[in-house]
Tab-separated table of C-alpha atoms and ligand atoms in Angstrom:
chain	number	residue	atom	x	y	z
G	1	MET	CA	301.873	124.593	184.086
G	2	SER	CA	298.911	126.023	182.194
G	3	PRO	CA	295.529	124.664	183.358
G	4	THR	CA	293.545	122.322	181.091
G	5	GLN	CA	292.139	124.478	178.312
G	6	GLN	CA	288.524	123.493	178.856
G	7	ARG	CA	285.501	125.092	180.456
G	8	ARG	CA	284.385	122.858	183.298
G	9	LEU	CA	281.982	123.663	186.103
G	10	VAL	CA	282.060	121.408	189.140
G	11	THR	CA	279.962	123.625	191.448
G	12	GLU	CA	277.420	126.393	191.099
G	13	LEU	CA	279.135	129.743	190.670
G	14	PRO	CA	280.264	131.027	193.065
G	15	GLY	CA	281.260	127.729	194.692
G	16	PRO	CA	281.461	127.204	198.483
G	17	ARG	CA	285.118	128.221	198.837
G	18	SER	CA	284.570	131.414	196.860
G	19	VAL	CA	281.513	132.217	198.984
G	20	GLU	CA	283.622	131.814	202.108
G	21	LEU	CA	286.402	133.983	200.704
G	22	MET	CA	283.890	136.650	199.670
G	23	GLU	CA	282.738	136.790	203.283
G	24	ARG	CA	286.325	137.290	204.410
G	25	LYS	CA	286.817	139.907	201.692
G	26	GLN	CA	283.791	141.817	202.908
G	27	ALA	CA	285.130	141.758	206.464
G	28	ALA	CA	288.702	142.704	205.560
G	29	VAL	CA	288.845	144.654	202.280
G	30	ALA	CA	287.624	148.218	201.778
G	31	GLY	CA	284.221	148.289	200.114
G	32	GLY	CA	285.470	150.737	197.504
G	33	VAL	CA	287.418	147.943	195.838
G	34	GLY	CA	284.780	146.304	193.630
G	35	THR	CA	284.420	142.794	192.212
G	36	THR	CA	283.118	141.824	188.767
G	37	MET	CA	282.612	138.141	189.615
G	38	PRO	CA	282.477	136.781	193.198
G	39	VAL	CA	284.798	133.948	192.215
G	40	PHE	CA	288.319	133.644	193.630
G	41	ALA	CA	291.157	132.594	191.341
G	42	ALA	CA	293.523	129.745	192.140
G	43	SER	CA	295.435	129.527	188.872
G	44	ALA	CA	295.212	130.823	185.321
G	45	GLY	CA	296.852	130.448	181.951
G	46	GLY	CA	296.017	130.453	178.240
G	47	GLY	CA	292.302	131.166	177.979
G	48	ILE	CA	291.333	129.666	181.345
G	49	VAL	CA	290.997	130.901	184.942
G	50	VAL	CA	290.597	128.130	187.534
G	51	ASP	CA	288.782	129.105	190.710
G	52	VAL	CA	289.329	127.883	194.259
G	53	ASP	CA	286.519	125.336	193.852
G	54	GLY	CA	288.100	123.796	190.754
G	55	ASN	CA	285.816	125.446	188.187
G	56	HIS	CA	287.493	126.237	184.848
G	57	LEU	CA	286.243	129.543	183.449
G	58	ILE	CA	286.849	130.917	179.958
G	59	ASP	CA	288.695	134.208	180.217
G	60	LEU	CA	287.426	136.971	177.930
G	61	GLY	CA	288.847	139.709	180.159
G	62	SER	CA	292.602	139.111	180.561
G	63	GLY	CA	292.429	140.847	183.938
G	64	ILE	CA	291.348	144.016	182.069
G	65	ALA	CA	293.566	143.702	179.003
G	66	VAL	CA	296.727	142.718	180.864
G	67	THR	CA	297.487	139.054	180.238
G	68	THR	CA	297.754	139.266	176.460
G	69	VAL	CA	300.337	136.440	176.529
G	70	GLY	CA	298.347	134.512	179.142
G	71	ALA	CA	298.534	134.622	182.936
G	72	SER	CA	301.310	132.042	183.241
G	73	ALA	CA	303.142	132.403	179.929
G	74	PRO	CA	306.139	130.035	179.977
G	75	ARG	CA	308.757	132.650	179.023
G	76	VAL	CA	307.394	135.072	181.627
G	77	VAL	CA	307.346	132.446	184.376
G	78	ALA	CA	310.940	131.410	183.594
G	79	ALA	CA	312.252	134.984	183.397
G	80	VAL	CA	310.536	136.059	186.617
G	81	THR	CA	311.765	132.957	188.469
G	82	GLU	CA	315.328	133.608	187.383
G	83	GLN	CA	315.179	137.303	188.265
G	84	VAL	CA	313.579	136.796	191.660
G	85	GLN	CA	316.398	134.429	192.578
G	86	ALA	CA	319.035	136.952	191.464
G	87	PHE	CA	317.567	140.017	193.194
G	88	THR	CA	314.128	141.553	193.731
G	89	HIS	CA	315.008	145.240	193.965
G	90	THR	CA	317.860	147.675	194.230
G	91	CYS	CA	315.981	150.770	192.964
G	92	PHE	CA	317.029	151.816	189.465
G	93	MET	CA	317.787	155.312	190.785
G	94	VAL	CA	320.275	153.880	193.322
G	95	THR	CA	322.134	151.070	191.526
G	96	PRO	CA	320.721	150.509	188.020
G	97	TYR	CA	320.372	147.108	186.297
G	98	ASP	CA	320.265	146.093	182.667
G	99	GLY	CA	316.645	144.821	182.504
G	100	TYR	CA	315.347	148.401	182.793
G	101	VAL	CA	317.614	149.575	179.981
G	102	ALA	CA	316.633	146.608	177.800
G	103	VAL	CA	312.909	147.348	178.282
G	104	CYS	CA	313.512	150.977	177.276
G	105	GLU	CA	315.442	149.814	174.191
G	106	ALA	CA	312.565	147.493	173.264
G	107	LEU	CA	310.000	150.277	173.728
G	108	ASN	CA	312.062	152.714	171.670
G	109	ARG	CA	312.291	150.112	168.896
G	110	LEU	CA	308.651	148.941	168.923
G	111	THR	CA	306.647	152.145	169.392
G	112	PRO	CA	305.489	154.122	166.337
G	113	GLY	CA	308.028	156.266	164.462
G	114	ASP	CA	311.723	155.775	163.707
G	115	HIS	CA	312.927	159.041	165.305
G	116	GLU	CA	315.287	159.039	168.260
G	117	LYS	CA	313.415	158.107	171.448
G	118	ARG	CA	313.863	157.727	175.174
G	119	SER	CA	311.699	155.910	177.736
G	120	ALA	CA	311.064	156.050	181.471
G	121	LEU	CA	309.404	153.277	183.496
G	122	PHE	CA	306.724	153.473	186.178
G	123	ASN	CA	304.291	151.118	187.940
G	124	SER	CA	300.738	151.782	186.786
G	125	GLY	CA	298.955	153.222	183.806
G	126	ALA	CA	297.784	156.243	185.782
G	127	GLU	CA	301.284	156.965	187.041
G	128	ALA	CA	302.651	156.881	183.497
G	129	VAL	CA	299.879	159.178	182.229
G	130	GLU	CA	300.741	161.670	185.008
G	131	ASN	CA	304.384	161.527	184.019
G	132	ALA	CA	303.577	162.088	180.355
G	133	VAL	CA	301.770	165.269	181.393
G	134	LYS	CA	304.729	166.340	183.554
G	135	ILE	CA	307.108	165.789	180.639
G	136	ALA	CA	304.887	167.687	178.177
G	137	ARG	CA	304.573	170.592	180.631
G	138	ALA	CA	308.323	170.686	181.231
G	139	TYR	CA	308.996	170.661	177.473
G	140	THR	CA	306.427	173.251	176.410
G	141	GLY	CA	306.431	175.479	179.482
G	142	LYS	CA	302.607	175.421	179.199
G	143	ASP	CA	299.967	174.152	181.668
G	144	ALA	CA	296.774	173.060	179.951
G	145	VAL	CA	295.933	169.469	179.049
G	146	ALA	CA	293.184	168.427	176.645
G	147	VAL	CA	291.286	165.158	176.961
G	148	PHE	CA	288.081	163.819	175.413
G	149	ASP	CA	284.519	162.814	176.172
G	150	HIS	CA	284.360	159.184	177.393
G	151	ALA	CA	288.083	159.216	178.249
G	152	TYR	CA	289.581	157.037	180.964
G	153	HIS	CA	293.099	157.740	182.152
G	154	GLY	CA	293.143	156.478	185.760
G	155	ARG	CA	292.192	157.104	189.374
G	156	THR	CA	294.964	159.333	190.775
G	157	ASN	CA	294.128	162.989	191.310
G	158	LEU	CA	295.359	164.292	187.943
G	159	THR	CA	294.070	161.282	186.026
G	160	MET	CA	290.664	161.480	187.754
G	161	ALA	CA	290.446	165.004	186.363
G	162	MET	CA	291.328	163.590	182.937
G	163	THR	CA	288.806	160.735	183.182
G	164	ALA	CA	285.330	161.636	181.953
G	165	LYS	CA	282.912	159.509	183.941
G	166	SER	CA	281.910	160.698	187.407
G	167	MET	CA	280.370	157.556	188.922
G	168	PRO	CA	282.262	155.521	190.073
G	169	TYR	CA	285.640	157.061	189.238
G	170	LYS	CA	285.379	160.652	190.505
G	171	HIS	CA	282.208	161.014	192.542
G	172	GLY	CA	283.003	162.444	195.963
G	173	PHE	CA	286.760	162.517	195.378
G	174	GLY	CA	287.296	166.136	194.306
G	175	PRO	CA	288.577	168.775	194.081
G	176	PHE	CA	290.372	167.735	190.928
G	177	ALA	CA	293.562	168.983	189.319
G	178	PRO	CA	293.105	172.220	187.356
G	179	GLU	CA	293.898	173.029	183.721
G	180	VAL	CA	292.254	169.935	182.265
G	181	TYR	CA	289.891	170.640	179.340
G	182	ARG	CA	287.540	168.203	177.642
G	183	ALA	CA	286.772	168.116	173.930
G	184	PRO	CA	284.261	166.017	172.004
G	185	GLY	CA	285.831	162.953	170.373
G	186	SER	CA	284.726	160.789	167.468
G	187	TYR	CA	281.968	158.253	168.137
G	188	PRO	CA	280.787	157.076	164.718
G	189	PHE	CA	277.878	154.998	166.054
G	190	LYS	CA	276.430	158.082	167.748
G	191	ASP	CA	277.701	161.218	166.015
G	192	GLY	CA	277.611	160.061	162.380
G	193	LYS	CA	280.580	162.336	161.655
G	194	THR	CA	283.638	161.555	159.540
G	195	GLY	CA	286.974	161.636	161.324
G	196	ALA	CA	287.833	164.969	159.706
G	197	GLU	CA	284.519	166.522	160.773
G	198	ALA	CA	284.830	165.304	164.354
G	199	ALA	CA	288.451	166.511	164.534
G	200	ALA	CA	287.422	169.941	163.244
G	201	VAL	CA	284.855	170.268	166.064
G	202	ALA	CA	287.411	169.233	168.702
G	203	ILE	CA	290.117	171.520	167.328
G	204	ASP	CA	287.725	174.473	167.129
G	205	LEU	CA	286.796	173.977	170.785
G	206	LEU	CA	290.429	173.727	171.851
G	207	GLU	CA	291.396	176.831	169.888
G	208	LYS	CA	288.480	178.884	171.223
G	209	GLN	CA	288.249	177.649	174.811
G	210	VAL	CA	291.883	176.873	175.649
G	211	GLY	CA	294.204	178.274	172.974
G	212	ALA	CA	297.122	176.323	171.543
G	213	GLU	CA	299.474	178.828	173.184
G	214	ASN	CA	298.276	177.556	176.599
G	215	LEU	CA	298.036	173.882	175.718
G	216	ALA	CA	300.885	171.570	176.727
G	217	ALA	CA	299.379	168.291	175.566
G	218	VAL	CA	296.482	166.525	173.929
G	219	VAL	CA	296.073	163.106	175.583
G	220	ILE	CA	293.981	160.554	173.757
G	221	GLU	CA	293.254	156.817	173.754
G	222	PRO	CA	293.454	155.711	170.086
G	223	ILE	CA	290.560	153.365	170.864
G	224	GLN	CA	288.803	154.372	174.070
G	225	GLY	CA	288.788	151.561	176.624
G	226	GLU	CA	286.668	152.002	179.752
G	227	GLY	CA	284.545	154.591	177.899
G	228	GLY	CA	283.123	151.873	175.653
G	229	PHE	CA	285.729	150.627	173.161
G	230	ILE	CA	284.966	153.633	171.007
G	231	GLU	CA	286.964	153.539	167.818
G	232	PRO	CA	287.242	156.978	166.223
G	233	ALA	CA	286.342	157.365	162.555
G	234	ASP	CA	289.274	157.106	160.132
G	235	GLY	CA	291.162	160.354	159.876
G	236	PHE	CA	290.297	161.637	163.363
G	237	LEU	CA	293.620	160.745	164.995
G	238	PRO	CA	295.804	161.870	162.046
G	239	ALA	CA	293.991	165.242	161.926
G	240	LEU	CA	294.473	165.810	165.657
G	241	ALA	CA	298.124	164.761	165.512
G	242	ALA	CA	298.740	167.123	162.570
G	243	TRP	CA	297.075	170.014	164.396
G	244	CYS	CA	299.189	169.340	167.504
G	245	ARG	CA	302.379	169.288	165.451
G	246	ALA	CA	301.492	172.560	163.713
G	247	SER	CA	300.499	174.201	167.014
G	248	GLY	CA	303.363	173.272	169.327
G	249	VAL	CA	301.196	170.895	171.380
G	250	VAL	CA	302.568	167.520	172.525
G	251	PHE	CA	300.408	164.703	171.136
G	252	VAL	CA	300.198	161.925	173.728
G	253	ALA	CA	298.708	158.520	172.882
G	254	ASP	CA	297.431	156.663	175.943
G	255	GLU	CA	297.940	153.084	174.709
G	256	VAL	CA	297.654	151.594	178.178
G	257	GLN	CA	294.776	149.357	177.057
G	258	THR	CA	295.394	149.204	173.280
G	259	GLY	CA	299.145	148.524	173.270
G	260	PHE	CA	301.222	145.389	172.694
G	261	ALA	CA	299.382	143.522	169.937
G	262	ARG	CA	295.974	143.878	171.564
G	263	THR	CA	294.359	145.600	168.549
G	264	GLY	CA	296.003	143.563	165.787
G	265	ASP	CA	298.862	146.042	165.450
G	266	MET	CA	301.727	146.362	167.910
G	267	PHE	CA	300.141	149.726	168.841
G	268	ALA	CA	296.725	151.032	167.814
G	269	CYS	CA	298.309	154.224	166.400
G	270	ASP	CA	300.122	152.070	163.828
G	271	ARG	CA	297.005	151.359	161.801
G	272	GLU	CA	296.739	154.899	160.442
G	273	GLY	CA	300.469	155.569	160.685
G	274	VAL	CA	299.970	158.099	163.499
G	275	VAL	CA	303.249	158.879	165.270
G	276	PRO	CA	302.599	160.270	168.757
G	277	ASP	CA	305.159	162.557	170.403
G	278	LEU	CA	304.742	160.561	173.609
G	279	ILE	CA	303.154	157.145	174.032
G	280	VAL	CA	302.006	155.746	177.369
G	281	THR	CA	301.998	151.975	177.851
G	282	ALA	CA	301.166	149.573	180.694
G	283	LYS	CA	298.846	146.536	181.090
G	284	GLY	CA	299.918	144.138	178.291
G	285	ILE	CA	303.558	145.183	178.565
G	286	ALA	CA	304.664	142.696	181.232
G	287	GLY	CA	302.506	139.554	181.211
G	288	GLY	CA	300.695	140.530	184.412
G	289	LEU	CA	303.437	142.206	186.410
G	290	PRO	CA	302.963	145.872	187.280
G	291	LEU	CA	304.924	148.021	184.847
G	292	SER	CA	304.214	151.104	182.775
G	293	ALA	CA	306.183	153.444	180.577
G	294	VAL	CA	306.365	156.758	178.796
G	295	THR	CA	308.239	156.633	175.499
G	296	GLY	CA	308.778	159.600	173.237
G	297	ARG	CA	310.828	161.967	171.157
G	298	ALA	CA	314.284	162.284	172.672
G	299	GLU	CA	314.111	166.088	172.833
G	300	ILE	CA	310.779	166.060	174.685
G	301	MET	CA	311.838	163.298	177.078
G	302	ALA	CA	314.991	165.324	177.856
G	303	ALA	CA	313.004	168.297	179.199
G	304	PRO	CA	312.599	167.284	182.874
G	305	HIS	CA	315.650	167.942	185.071
G	306	ALA	CA	317.602	165.026	186.590
G	307	GLY	CA	315.662	163.613	189.554
G	308	GLY	CA	312.384	165.032	188.215
G	309	LEU	CA	311.112	161.619	187.081
G	310	GLY	CA	311.138	158.292	188.863
G	311	GLY	CA	309.875	156.520	191.958
G	312	THR	CA	311.020	153.782	194.315
G	313	TYR	CA	309.624	150.875	192.318
G	314	GLY	CA	309.437	152.246	188.771
G	315	GLY	CA	310.910	149.648	186.414
G	316	ASN	CA	311.244	146.994	189.123
G	317	PRO	CA	313.668	144.273	187.919
G	318	ILE	CA	311.116	141.452	188.157
G	319	ALA	CA	308.589	143.463	186.145
G	320	CYS	CA	311.304	144.284	183.588
G	321	ALA	CA	312.266	140.606	183.226
G	322	ALA	CA	308.587	139.811	182.712
G	323	ALA	CA	308.254	142.571	180.112
G	324	LEU	CA	311.197	141.321	178.064
G	325	ALA	CA	309.706	137.824	178.138
G	326	ALA	CA	306.214	139.075	177.261
G	327	ILE	CA	307.598	141.108	174.345
G	328	ALA	CA	309.573	138.084	173.113
G	329	THR	CA	306.373	136.020	173.309
G	330	ILE	CA	304.399	138.603	171.322
G	331	GLU	CA	307.065	138.872	168.639
G	332	GLU	CA	308.197	135.241	168.378
G	333	ASP	CA	304.722	133.704	168.631
G	334	GLY	CA	303.137	136.106	166.145
G	335	LEU	CA	300.537	137.525	168.520
G	336	VAL	CA	299.902	140.607	166.359
G	337	GLU	CA	298.649	138.306	163.585
G	338	ARG	CA	296.882	136.154	166.155
G	339	ALA	CA	294.933	139.220	167.329
G	340	ARG	CA	293.595	139.688	163.801
G	341	THR	CA	292.457	136.062	163.626
G	342	VAL	CA	290.809	136.432	167.032
G	343	GLN	CA	288.924	139.484	165.759
G	344	GLN	CA	287.672	137.561	162.731
G	345	LEU	CA	286.524	134.688	164.900
G	346	ILE	CA	284.699	136.939	167.349
G	347	PHE	CA	283.097	139.075	164.628
G	348	ASP	CA	281.826	135.949	162.820
G	349	LYS	CA	280.323	134.542	165.995
G	350	ILE	CA	278.656	137.810	167.014
G	351	ARG	CA	277.256	138.481	163.541
G	352	LYS	CA	275.594	135.053	163.714
G	353	ILE	CA	273.792	136.047	166.928
G	354	GLY	CA	271.906	138.550	164.785
G	355	ASP	CA	270.075	140.172	167.696
G	356	ASP	CA	268.674	143.629	166.972
G	357	ARG	CA	269.565	144.747	170.509
G	358	ILE	CA	273.235	144.657	169.431
G	359	GLY	CA	273.382	148.200	168.061
G	360	ASP	CA	277.069	148.215	167.209
G	361	LEU	CA	279.859	145.665	166.887
G	362	ARG	CA	283.237	147.332	166.925
G	363	GLY	CA	286.870	147.189	167.945
G	364	ARG	CA	289.973	145.660	166.497
G	365	GLY	CA	292.037	142.542	167.122
G	366	GLY	CA	291.412	141.092	170.550
G	367	MET	CA	289.675	144.294	171.679
G	368	VAL	CA	286.077	143.898	170.557
G	369	ALA	CA	282.810	145.205	171.995
G	370	ILE	CA	279.096	145.204	171.423
G	371	GLU	CA	276.949	148.192	172.346
G	372	LEU	CA	273.506	147.147	173.550
G	373	VAL	CA	270.558	149.400	172.727
G	374	ARG	CA	266.804	149.475	172.378
G	375	PRO	CA	266.262	147.995	168.900
G	376	GLY	CA	266.488	150.496	166.073
G	377	THR	CA	267.803	153.314	168.283
G	378	THR	CA	271.091	154.351	169.915
G	379	GLU	CA	269.385	154.433	173.326
G	380	ALA	CA	271.528	152.577	175.878
G	381	ASP	CA	270.298	149.335	177.476
G	382	PRO	CA	272.562	148.865	180.513
G	383	ARG	CA	270.152	146.384	182.125
G	384	LEU	CA	270.499	144.023	179.182
G	385	ALA	CA	274.300	144.339	179.369
G	386	ARG	CA	274.176	143.464	183.055
G	387	ASP	CA	271.830	140.494	182.517
G	388	VAL	CA	273.818	139.082	179.581
G	389	ALA	CA	277.071	139.455	181.538
G	390	ARG	CA	275.528	137.739	184.547
G	391	TYR	CA	274.276	134.846	182.396
G	392	CYS	CA	277.791	134.378	180.993
G	393	HIS	CA	279.357	134.604	184.450
G	394	GLN	CA	277.063	131.929	185.847
G	395	ARG	CA	278.076	129.610	183.022
G	396	GLY	CA	281.768	130.144	183.500
G	397	VAL	CA	282.584	132.812	180.927
G	398	ILE	CA	284.326	135.930	182.212
G	399	VAL	CA	283.043	138.992	180.352
G	400	LEU	CA	283.428	142.634	181.338
G	401	SER	CA	281.173	145.577	180.711
G	402	CYS	CA	282.219	149.160	180.077
G	403	GLY	CA	280.937	152.378	178.547
G	404	THR	CA	279.792	155.715	179.858
G	405	TYR	CA	276.237	154.323	179.926
G	406	GLY	CA	277.221	150.820	181.125
G	407	ASN	CA	275.698	149.232	178.012
G	408	VAL	CA	278.822	147.901	176.324
G	409	LEU	CA	280.132	144.343	176.696
G	410	ARG	CA	283.802	144.047	175.882
G	411	PHE	CA	285.826	141.031	174.895
G	412	LEU	CA	289.544	140.994	175.624
G	413	PRO	CA	290.733	137.395	175.624
G	414	PRO	CA	294.355	136.483	176.152
G	415	LEU	CA	295.711	136.167	172.615
G	416	THR	CA	296.933	132.684	173.555
G	417	ILE	CA	293.340	131.422	173.950
G	418	THR	CA	292.424	128.486	171.699
G	419	ASP	CA	289.896	128.797	168.867
G	420	ASP	CA	287.761	126.138	170.558
G	421	LEU	CA	287.477	128.133	173.780
G	422	LEU	CA	286.559	131.278	171.871
G	423	ASP	CA	283.958	129.372	169.914
G	424	GLU	CA	282.442	127.964	173.089
G	425	ALA	CA	282.478	131.311	174.915
G	426	PHE	CA	280.555	133.009	172.126
G	427	ASP	CA	278.072	130.122	171.988
G	428	VAL	CA	277.365	130.941	175.636
G	429	LEU	CA	276.967	134.613	174.696
G	430	ALA	CA	274.506	133.657	171.939
G	431	GLU	CA	272.520	131.607	174.465
G	432	ALA	CA	272.556	134.578	176.829
G	433	PHE	CA	270.822	136.716	174.213
G	434	GLN	CA	268.244	133.999	173.595
G	435	GLU	CA	267.522	133.651	177.289
G	436	THR	CA	267.531	137.332	178.259
G	437	GLU	CA	264.504	139.529	177.758
Z	1	PMP	N1	294.633	154.610	180.615
Z	1	PMP	C1	293.849	153.701	180.017
Z	1	PMP	C2	293.500	153.870	178.582
Z	1	PMP	C3	293.357	152.615	180.742
Z	1	PMP	O1	292.554	151.723	180.160
Z	1	PMP	C4	293.725	152.488	182.104
Z	1	PMP	C5	293.238	151.321	182.948
Z	1	PMP	N2	292.021	150.783	182.629
Z	1	PMP	C6	294.557	153.458	182.672
Z	1	PMP	C7	295.004	154.494	181.894
Z	1	PMP	C8	294.988	153.373	184.114
Z	1	PMP	O2	295.843	152.311	184.290
Z	1	PMP	P1	296.101	151.730	185.777
Z	1	PMP	O3	294.827	151.103	186.215
Z	1	PMP	O4	297.219	150.754	185.578
Z	1	PMP	O5	296.500	152.891	186.588
């Protein structure tokens, strides 16, 4: 079922069929919906995406950190096929089904901490983030929400307010939801601070400008995703979590991008033993089907009244079947360990490139990035990031950029990619640096 695990280009990219489809896209799809590569997919699996012209591309994006188990993982395909034949939907709020309950049990078991937990299921990352805020507000009776510089939490009205970057996420789309406050985070490459120092600055700002007595929740990505794969210095997350606990503030980890083995731990919070009060998950949870969740302390999750949480499609049975199969794949195939091997492989390859325009190499597991700068400085070089990405795209390697300044290239392969494909993809990246001024 999975395509041949080899890069193979049979046309220029984009090929004629993709060009034709792009023309139809332009005529039919709203311009606000962007495209990283003008290449249309026909099939995908393992570390390969096959386009409509028959080109085999190496996938270093996983559809933005979603297909951790691959885009046609055998267990997921089988579980979805079986479920779709049984029934597609009843609405869990009308006549419930066991897949939803089983996903909640799995989340309660796998997420950090061994306290009593409950979960609720939704459709997208942004929707789950919004619900985490609702739950924290209901529990604390407070309004304010704290987020961080470079944060990304989604594109709905509340999550736009929580997201840091204006263009393209917020520009022209206001007014935004009130009572969202932004604190400085920890960005070791730029701020040179220890985790404790950076946390002290953030906490001081929150105490002075918001007040713990007004603050319902602190929402943080343990490694920031869209903002540039920014990994806080050791100690930053534990210090914030401890302050939240001491101050009656709900500590919410947005693990939408970092969750489910992506970072070489089941969840990124695990590495420092941070136990969030609420954890938000999506993306890698369901092998490509739309599903998201909020999981947390039973007493906090119990705060909203019956009927206060939910939605027509939240925890759709097909998505739940996919999630159970994706989780089984992660656990039974050792994908947490695999993520660590992938990190080692990528780090080795990038260190060999040895280009002084790579200012920082960072990330964990299968969530690695390079920040491109003017040599010897921390000054962003977004043009280089764009040119290197374009070079890779033209040679059949899917890479994504990110970062507040657009100068970060991120690598998020499916964890089922072969070593050979990774090796080849990073050879192409090395070439890109040689060929790009
Ligand atoms: N939070 C984080 C950390 C994310 O990376 C994303 C998506 N990139 C979201 C929330 C929003 O998820 P979705 O696009 O599924 O709404």
